[in-house]
Coordinates of C-alpha atoms and ligand atoms in Angstrom, one line a residue:
M453 CA 0.0 -0.3 0.0
T454 CA 1.3 3.5 -0.8
D455 CA -0.1 6.9 -0.1
A456 CA -0.5 10.0 -2.8
D457 CA 3.5 10.5 -2.2
G458 CA 4.1 6.8 -3.3
R459 CA 5.2 6.1 0.5
A460 CA 4.1 3.0 2.3
A461 CA 0.7 4.1 4.1
A462 CA -0.9 2.3 7.1
P463 CA -3.8 0.1 6.1
W464 CA -7.1 0.8 6.4
I465 CA -8.4 -2.0 8.8
V466 CA -12.1 -3.5 9.9
V467 CA -12.3 -5.7 12.9
L468 CA -15.5 -8.0 13.6
T469 CA -15.7 -9.2 16.7
G470 CA -17.9 -11.8 18.4
A471 CA -18.8 -13.5 21.8
G472 CA -15.3 -15.1 21.6
I473 CA -13.4 -11.9 22.6
S474 CA -15.4 -11.7 25.6
A475 CA -15.3 -15.5 27.0
E476 CA -11.7 -15.0 29.0
S477 CA -13.6 -12.1 30.8
G478 CA -16.3 -14.2 31.8
I479 CA -19.5 -13.8 29.7
P480 CA -20.5 -16.8 28.3
T481 CA -20.6 -17.3 24.1
F482 CA -24.0 -18.2 22.5
R483 CA -22.7 -21.6 20.8
D484 CA -20.1 -23.1 22.5
A485 CA -20.9 -26.3 25.2
G486 CA -22.6 -24.4 28.3
G487 CA -23.2 -21.2 26.0
L488 CA -26.3 -19.4 26.7
W489 CA -28.1 -20.7 23.7
E490 CA -27.9 -24.1 25.6
G491 CA -29.7 -23.3 28.5
H492 CA -32.2 -20.8 26.8
S493 CA -34.4 -21.2 23.8
V494 CA -33.6 -18.6 21.0
E495 CA -37.5 -18.0 20.4
D496 CA -38.2 -17.3 24.1
V497 CA -35.7 -14.7 24.7
A498 CA -34.4 -13.5 21.5
T499 CA -37.3 -12.9 19.0
P500 CA -40.2 -10.1 19.1
E501 CA -42.2 -12.8 19.4
G502 CA -40.9 -14.0 22.5
F503 CA -41.1 -10.8 24.0
E504 CA -44.8 -10.3 23.4
R505 CA -45.6 -13.8 24.7
D506 CA -44.0 -13.4 28.0
P507 CA -42.3 -10.1 28.5
D508 CA -41.3 -10.3 32.0
K509 CA -39.3 -13.5 31.4
V510 CA -37.2 -11.8 28.3
Q511 CA -36.7 -8.5 30.8
R512 CA -35.2 -10.9 33.5
F513 CA -33.2 -12.7 31.2
Y514 CA -31.7 -9.4 29.9
D515 CA -31.8 -7.9 33.5
A516 CA -29.4 -10.9 34.6
R517 CA -26.9 -10.4 31.5
R518 CA -26.8 -6.8 32.2
R519 CA -26.0 -7.5 36.0
A520 CA -23.2 -9.9 34.9
A521 CA -21.7 -7.7 31.9
A522 CA -21.2 -5.0 34.6
S523 CA -19.3 -7.2 37.1
V524 CA -16.5 -8.3 34.6
A525 CA -13.5 -6.6 33.2
P526 CA -12.0 -6.2 29.6
N527 CA -9.2 -8.6 29.1
A528 CA -5.9 -8.6 27.1
A529 CA -7.9 -8.8 23.5
H530 CA -10.1 -5.7 24.1
R531 CA -7.0 -3.8 25.2
A532 CA -5.0 -4.8 22.4
L533 CA -7.9 -3.5 20.2
A534 CA -7.9 -0.1 21.8
R535 CA -4.1 0.3 21.5
L536 CA -4.3 -0.3 17.8
E537 CA -6.8 2.2 17.2
R538 CA -4.4 4.9 19.5
V539 CA -1.9 4.3 16.5
L540 CA -4.0 3.8 13.5
G541 CA -6.6 6.5 14.5
D542 CA -9.9 6.4 11.9
R543 CA -7.8 4.0 9.6
L544 CA -9.5 1.3 12.3
L545 CA -13.4 0.7 12.9
V546 CA -14.4 -2.4 15.3
V547 CA -17.6 -3.7 14.6
T548 CA -18.9 -6.0 17.4
Q549 CA -21.6 -8.1 17.6
N550 CA -21.4 -8.2 21.1
V551 CA -23.8 -6.5 23.3
D552 CA -21.4 -6.0 26.4
D553 CA -19.6 -2.7 26.8
L554 CA -15.9 -4.3 27.3
H555 CA -14.5 -2.7 24.1
E556 CA -15.5 0.5 25.1
R557 CA -14.3 0.1 28.6
A558 CA -10.5 -1.0 27.5
G559 CA -10.6 2.6 25.6
T560 CA -11.9 1.6 21.9
R561 CA -13.9 4.7 20.6
R562 CA -14.7 4.1 16.6
L563 CA -17.1 1.1 17.6
V564 CA -20.0 0.0 16.2
H565 CA -22.5 -2.2 18.1
M566 CA -24.6 -3.8 15.5
H567 CA -26.5 -6.0 17.5
G568 CA -27.4 -3.3 20.1
E569 CA -26.5 -2.4 23.8
L570 CA -27.3 -4.1 27.3
G571 CA -26.6 -0.6 28.6
R572 CA -29.2 1.0 26.7
V573 CA -32.8 0.7 26.4
L574 CA -35.4 1.1 23.4
C575 CA -38.6 2.7 24.2
R576 CA -41.4 1.3 22.2
G577 CA -43.1 4.4 22.8
C578 CA -41.3 7.3 21.7
G579 CA -38.0 5.5 20.1
A580 CA -35.6 6.8 22.3
R581 CA -32.3 5.1 23.5
P582 CA -31.5 6.3 26.7
E583 CA -28.3 4.4 28.6
W584 CA -29.5 2.4 31.4
R585 CA -28.1 0.3 34.2
D586 CA -30.7 -0.7 36.4
T587 CA -33.6 -3.5 35.8
L588 CA -36.4 -3.6 33.4
V589 CA -38.5 -6.3 34.7
D590 CA -40.3 -3.8 37.0
R591 CA -41.5 -1.8 34.3
P592 CA -40.0 1.5 35.1
P593 CA -41.0 5.0 32.9
C594 CA -39.4 6.0 29.9
P595 CA -37.0 9.0 30.8
A596 CA -37.9 10.9 27.7
C597 CA -41.9 10.3 27.3
G598 CA -42.9 8.5 30.6
A599 CA -44.3 5.3 28.6
R600 CA -43.9 2.1 30.7
M601 CA -42.5 0.7 27.6
L602 CA -39.0 0.3 27.4
R603 CA -37.3 -2.8 26.2
P604 CA -33.5 -4.2 25.9
D605 CA -32.0 -2.4 23.1
V606 CA -30.8 -5.5 21.9
V607 CA -31.3 -6.6 18.1
W608 CA -33.9 -9.8 17.9
F609 CA -33.8 -12.4 15.5
G610 CA -36.0 -11.1 12.7
E611 CA -35.1 -7.2 13.4
M612 CA -32.6 -5.0 11.6
P613 CA -29.2 -4.8 12.9
Y614 CA -27.6 -1.2 13.4
D615 CA -25.3 1.1 11.4
L616 CA -25.3 -1.3 8.2
D617 CA -24.6 1.2 5.8
R618 CA -22.0 2.8 7.8
I619 CA -20.5 -1.0 8.4
E620 CA -20.9 -2.0 4.6
D621 CA -19.0 1.0 3.3
A622 CA -16.0 0.3 5.9
V623 CA -15.7 -3.3 4.6
V624 CA -16.0 -2.5 1.1
A625 CA -13.2 0.2 1.7
C626 CA -10.5 -1.7 3.7
D627 CA -7.3 -3.1 2.9
L628 CA -7.3 -5.6 6.0
F629 CA -10.6 -7.4 7.8
V630 CA -10.1 -9.4 10.8
S631 CA -12.7 -11.5 12.6
V632 CA -12.1 -12.2 16.2
G633 CA -14.4 -14.6 18.2
T634 CA -17.3 -15.3 16.2
S635 CA -18.6 -18.6 14.7
G636 CA -20.1 -17.1 11.6
A637 CA -23.5 -18.2 12.0
V638 CA -25.3 -15.3 12.1
Y639 CA -25.6 -12.9 8.8
P640 CA -25.2 -10.0 8.0
A641 CA -22.0 -9.9 10.2
A642 CA -21.2 -13.7 8.7
G643 CA -21.2 -12.5 5.1
Y644 CA -18.6 -9.2 5.5
V645 CA -15.7 -11.4 5.0
A646 CA -16.7 -12.5 1.8
L647 CA -17.8 -8.5 0.9
A648 CA -14.3 -7.7 2.0
A649 CA -12.5 -10.4 -0.1
A650 CA -14.4 -9.2 -3.2
F651 CA -13.5 -5.8 -2.8
G652 CA -9.9 -6.9 -2.3
A653 CA -9.1 -7.0 1.2
L654 CA -7.1 -9.8 3.1
T655 CA -9.0 -11.7 5.2
V656 CA -7.4 -13.0 8.4
E657 CA -9.7 -14.7 11.3
L658 CA -8.4 -15.0 14.8
N659 CA -10.3 -17.7 17.0
L660 CA -10.2 -20.9 19.1
E661 CA -11.4 -23.0 16.1
R662 CA -12.0 -22.3 12.4
S663 CA -15.2 -20.6 11.9
D664 CA -18.0 -22.0 9.5
A665 CA -17.3 -18.7 7.5
A666 CA -19.1 -17.8 4.4
I667 CA -15.6 -18.4 2.1
P668 CA -12.2 -19.3 3.8
F669 CA -10.1 -16.8 5.4
D670 CA -6.5 -16.0 3.7
Q671 CA -5.3 -16.5 7.0
S672 CA -6.4 -18.4 10.3
R673 CA -4.8 -18.0 13.3
I674 CA -6.1 -20.4 16.2
G675 CA -6.1 -19.9 20.0
R676 CA -7.3 -17.7 22.8
A677 CA -8.2 -14.5 22.3
T678 CA -6.1 -13.2 24.9
E679 CA -3.2 -14.6 23.6
I680 CA -3.6 -14.3 19.7
V681 CA -5.4 -10.7 19.5
P682 CA -2.4 -9.1 21.1
A683 CA -0.1 -11.0 19.2
W684 CA -1.5 -10.1 15.9
V685 CA -1.7 -5.9 17.3
D686 CA 2.1 -6.5 18.2
E687 CA 2.7 -7.5 14.5
M688 CA 0.7 -4.8 12.7
L689 CA 2.3 -2.3 14.9
E690 CA 6.1 -3.5 14.2
A691 CA 5.0 -3.8 10.4
L692 CA 3.5 0.0 10.0
P693 CA 5.5 2.4 8.2
P694 CA 7.5 4.8 10.3
R695 CA 6.0 8.1 11.0
D696 CA 7.2 11.2 9.6
Ligands
LIG272 P1 -20.8 -18.1 19.2 O1 -21.2 -18.6 20.4 O2 -21.8 -18.0 17.6 O3 -19.4 -18.1 18.5 C1 -18.2 -17.6 19.3 C2 -16.8 -18.0 18.7 O4 -16.0 -17.6 19.4 C3 -16.7 -19.6 18.4 O5 -16.3 -19.8 17.3 C4 -15.8 -19.9 19.6 O6 -14.7 -21.0 19.0 C5 -14.9 -18.6 19.6 N1 -14.3 -18.4 21.3 C6 -14.9 -19.3 22.1 N2 -14.0 -18.8 23.2 C7 -13.0 -18.4 22.7 C8 -11.7 -17.5 23.0 N3 -11.2 -17.6 24.1 N4 -10.4 -16.9 22.3 C9 -11.3 -16.7 20.8 N5 -12.1 -17.5 20.3 C10 -13.2 -18.2 21.3 O7 -20.9 -16.1 19.1 P2 -21.1 -15.0 18.0 O8 -20.3 -15.9 16.7 O9 -20.7 -13.7 18.8 O10 -26.9 -12.3 17.9 O11 -22.8 -15.2 17.9 C11 -23.0 -14.1 16.8 C12 -24.5 -13.7 17.2 O12 -25.1 -15.0 17.2 C13 -24.3 -12.8 18.8 O13 -24.2 -11.5 18.3 C14 -25.6 -13.1 19.0 C15 -26.3 -14.8 18.9 O14 -27.4 -14.8 18.4 C16 -28.1 -11.8 18.5 O15 -28.2 -12.0 19.6 C17 -28.6 -10.9 17.4

């Protein structure tokens, strides 16, 4: 890669993260043994229909996840990505499928939560999406309009993920697409590797096992996120062109 003056330029990187990056912080993944979807029915707790059927059950499920996420800390993989952003600035975008806030607590700022956030609620009355640290099962009023119609601001199956245009623009434009700790089971996120590759990016996966990707990655590095993500970030930083 070269810039307009023919000098080597820092690459434009998109990093897609999934539950595997937060696993070693103590947040269970979805599809591994002992994962969230083993103990819960997706239809019951992760669809609009499940919420209509039994809102208290769904609110209790996300109240418990919100409490659990607040009680854990970012790990070395989250911190390594924040370190990379401090050097690359707006040449790095982290797109996470995770609803925890461990990336931002580690220091990442250029971040898209495509599946929403446990730390926000969505008012079904007025559409406000205020920050929220409390429980919802007790049906508190919306801080904006007062309606008792708050739900977790988490994208459920059958709903549209957030910021898809911004994400797709970044995936199409990047030089390097890196997937961390995701099984590749849920679209549209699972399709980004093929989109990035179609537009000429190098694709790299950092995961505990080879994921079920839409197309094979150019490189797969297999291991625990807290080990392989910091090692990959170190390599990237060493390979960057010197600054003037
Ligand atoms: P999954 O549970 O499907 O996949 C987690 C991936 O992380 C697997 O490939 C594991 O091998 C890997 N993994 C586990 N521990 C790891 C570790 N310590 N280091 C590195 N990798 C590790 O989770 P996601 O792919 O994030 O969506 O799931 C995608 C979406 O499915 C979620 O965002 C959620 C879920 O249904 C919604 O709720 C809309």
